[in-house]
Amino acid sequence: MRTFLDIIKFTYENMKELTFRVNSEKDVDEFDLNIFATNMNMGYHQFKLKKVAPKTYEAKGTLPSCLVGGMIWRAEVIHGRKGGVFIFKTK
């Protein structure tokens, strides 16, 4: 199943509320979204992506800030035993 992750109003800055949106080619109940930094321990952030429209799912959340900056994040979108990985960077 192909899945696409969008981060709505993403400004590359931490500590701003973000909307995570997943579009999927299949209609399911919900997805799990797990996010963690790959270059420093910034915690493990878990969200439930709830259906907002057919094949569209959203969750809101905030990622922590780091004085060093340049955080590289790994987002895992999971449904059951299948999932996809997305990488993004913040300032």
PDB file of C-alpha atoms in Angstrom:
ATOM      1  CA  MET A   1       0.000   0.000   0.000  1.00  0.00           C
ATOM      2  CA  ARG A   2       1.498   3.345  -1.013  1.00  0.00           C
ATOM      3  CA  THR A   3       1.395   5.970   1.706  1.00  0.00           C
ATOM      4  CA  PHE A   4       2.361   9.655   1.604  1.00  0.00           C
ATOM      5  CA  LEU A   5       3.268  11.832   4.627  1.00  0.00           C
ATOM      6  CA  ASP A   6       2.802  15.618   4.596  1.00  0.00           C
ATOM      7  CA  ILE A   7       3.664  17.990   7.407  1.00  0.00           C
ATOM      8  CA  ILE A   8       1.278  20.939   7.129  1.00  0.00           C
ATOM      9  CA  LYS A   9       2.715  24.463   7.663  1.00  0.00           C
ATOM     10  CA  PHE A  10       6.154  22.955   8.261  1.00  0.00           C
ATOM     11  CA  THR A  11       8.628  25.801   8.962  1.00  0.00           C
ATOM     12  CA  TYR A  12      11.720  23.719   9.838  1.00  0.00           C
ATOM     13  CA  GLU A  13      11.442  25.042  13.392  1.00  0.00           C
ATOM     14  CA  ASN A  14      10.826  22.978  16.518  1.00  0.00           C
ATOM     15  CA  MET A  15       8.301  23.736  19.256  1.00  0.00           C
ATOM     16  CA  LYS A  16       5.587  24.719  16.763  1.00  0.00           C
ATOM     17  CA  GLU A  17       2.400  22.681  16.566  1.00  0.00           C
ATOM     18  CA  LEU A  18       2.448  20.635  13.407  1.00  0.00           C
ATOM     19  CA  THR A  19      -0.261  18.776  11.554  1.00  0.00           C
ATOM     20  CA  PHE A  20       0.902  15.426  10.229  1.00  0.00           C
ATOM     21  CA  ARG A  21      -1.213  14.185   7.318  1.00  0.00           C
ATOM     22  CA  VAL A  22      -1.092  10.771   5.675  1.00  0.00           C
ATOM     23  CA  ASN A  23      -2.753   9.951   2.381  1.00  0.00           C
ATOM     24  CA  SER A  24      -3.108   6.281   1.574  1.00  0.00           C
ATOM     25  CA  GLU A  25      -4.339   4.380  -1.446  1.00  0.00           C
ATOM     26  CA  LYS A  26      -6.380   2.134   0.901  1.00  0.00           C
ATOM     27  CA  ASP A  27      -9.065   3.196   3.359  1.00  0.00           C
ATOM     28  CA  VAL A  28      -8.278   1.980   6.910  1.00  0.00           C
ATOM     29  CA  ASP A  29      -9.346   3.017  10.434  1.00  0.00           C
ATOM     30  CA  GLU A  30      -6.139   4.756  11.559  1.00  0.00           C
ATOM     31  CA  PHE A  31      -2.343   4.763  11.376  1.00  0.00           C
ATOM     32  CA  ASP A  32       0.324   4.960  14.071  1.00  0.00           C
ATOM     33  CA  LEU A  33       2.989   7.629  13.636  1.00  0.00           C
ATOM     34  CA  ASN A  34       6.275   7.274  15.535  1.00  0.00           C
ATOM     35  CA  ILE A  35       8.888  10.027  15.285  1.00  0.00           C
ATOM     36  CA  PHE A  36      12.398  10.204  16.753  1.00  0.00           C
ATOM     37  CA  ALA A  37      15.631  12.080  16.029  1.00  0.00           C
ATOM     38  CA  THR A  38      18.411  10.077  14.421  1.00  0.00           C
ATOM     39  CA  ASN A  39      21.369  12.257  15.399  1.00  0.00           C
ATOM     40  CA  MET A  40      20.540  12.898  19.092  1.00  0.00           C
ATOM     41  CA  ASN A  41      18.171  11.497  21.723  1.00  0.00           C
ATOM     42  CA  MET A  42      15.168  13.819  21.580  1.00  0.00           C
ATOM     43  CA  GLY A  43      12.656  11.270  22.823  1.00  0.00           C
ATOM     44  CA  TYR A  44      10.233   8.959  21.081  1.00  0.00           C
ATOM     45  CA  HIS A  45       7.030  10.676  19.957  1.00  0.00           C
ATOM     46  CA  GLN A  46       3.919   8.638  19.187  1.00  0.00           C
ATOM     47  CA  PHE A  47       0.749   9.870  17.522  1.00  0.00           C
ATOM     48  CA  LYS A  48      -2.479   8.280  16.275  1.00  0.00           C
ATOM     49  CA  LEU A  49      -3.402   9.446  12.802  1.00  0.00           C
ATOM     50  CA  LYS A  50      -7.206   9.561  12.746  1.00  0.00           C
ATOM     51  CA  LYS A  51      -9.350   9.493   9.619  1.00  0.00           C
ATOM     52  CA  VAL A  52     -10.492  12.986   8.574  1.00  0.00           C
ATOM     53  CA  ALA A  53     -11.676  12.042   5.071  1.00  0.00           C
ATOM     54  CA  PRO A  54     -11.608   8.931   2.918  1.00  0.00           C
ATOM     55  CA  LYS A  55      -7.966   7.746   2.677  1.00  0.00           C
ATOM     56  CA  THR A  56      -6.766  10.837   4.622  1.00  0.00           C
ATOM     57  CA  TYR A  57      -5.536  10.774   8.242  1.00  0.00           C
ATOM     58  CA  GLU A  58      -4.234  13.500  10.565  1.00  0.00           C
ATOM     59  CA  ALA A  59      -2.618  14.068  13.950  1.00  0.00           C
ATOM     60  CA  LYS A  60      -1.331  17.230  15.634  1.00  0.00           C
ATOM     61  CA  GLY A  61       1.817  17.393  17.686  1.00  0.00           C
ATOM     62  CA  THR A  62       4.953  19.291  18.663  1.00  0.00           C
ATOM     63  CA  LEU A  63       8.552  18.173  18.360  1.00  0.00           C
ATOM     64  CA  PRO A  64      11.077  19.265  21.004  1.00  0.00           C
ATOM     65  CA  SER A  65      13.645  21.987  20.462  1.00  0.00           C
ATOM     66  CA  CYS A  66      17.435  21.563  20.475  1.00  0.00           C
ATOM     67  CA  LEU A  67      20.011  24.347  20.900  1.00  0.00           C
ATOM     68  CA  VAL A  68      22.465  22.528  18.626  1.00  0.00           C
ATOM     69  CA  GLY A  69      19.959  22.441  15.751  1.00  0.00           C
ATOM     70  CA  GLY A  70      20.097  20.498  12.515  1.00  0.00           C
ATOM     71  CA  MET A  71      17.962  17.661  13.852  1.00  0.00           C
ATOM     72  CA  ILE A  72      17.269  14.794  11.462  1.00  0.00           C
ATOM     73  CA  TRP A  73      13.975  13.075  12.249  1.00  0.00           C
ATOM     74  CA  ARG A  74      12.704   9.633  11.284  1.00  0.00           C
ATOM     75  CA  ALA A  75       8.938   9.253  10.949  1.00  0.00           C
ATOM     76  CA  GLU A  76       7.449   5.765  10.794  1.00  0.00           C
ATOM     77  CA  VAL A  77       3.878   5.439   9.535  1.00  0.00           C
ATOM     78  CA  ILE A  78       2.498   2.062  10.582  1.00  0.00           C
ATOM     79  CA  HIS A  79      -0.699   0.125   9.989  1.00  0.00           C
ATOM     80  CA  GLY A  80      -0.742  -3.373  11.444  1.00  0.00           C
ATOM     81  CA  ARG A  81       2.487  -5.093  10.434  1.00  0.00           C
ATOM     82  CA  LYS A  82       3.215  -2.806   7.468  1.00  0.00           C
ATOM     83  CA  GLY A  83       4.740   0.638   7.425  1.00  0.00           C
ATOM     84  CA  GLY A  84       6.774   3.283   5.694  1.00  0.00           C
ATOM     85  CA  VAL A  85       9.709   5.460   6.740  1.00  0.00           C
ATOM     86  CA  PHE A  86      10.120   9.177   6.064  1.00  0.00           C
ATOM     87  CA  ILE A  87      13.133  11.377   6.934  1.00  0.00           C
ATOM     88  CA  PHE A  88      12.999  15.168   7.457  1.00  0.00           C
ATOM     89  CA  LYS A  89      15.189  17.878   9.000  1.00  0.00           C
ATOM     90  CA  THR A  90      14.522  20.818  11.321  1.00  0.00           C
ATOM     91  CA  LYS A  91      16.723  23.870  11.981  1.00  0.00           C
TER      92      LYS A  91
END
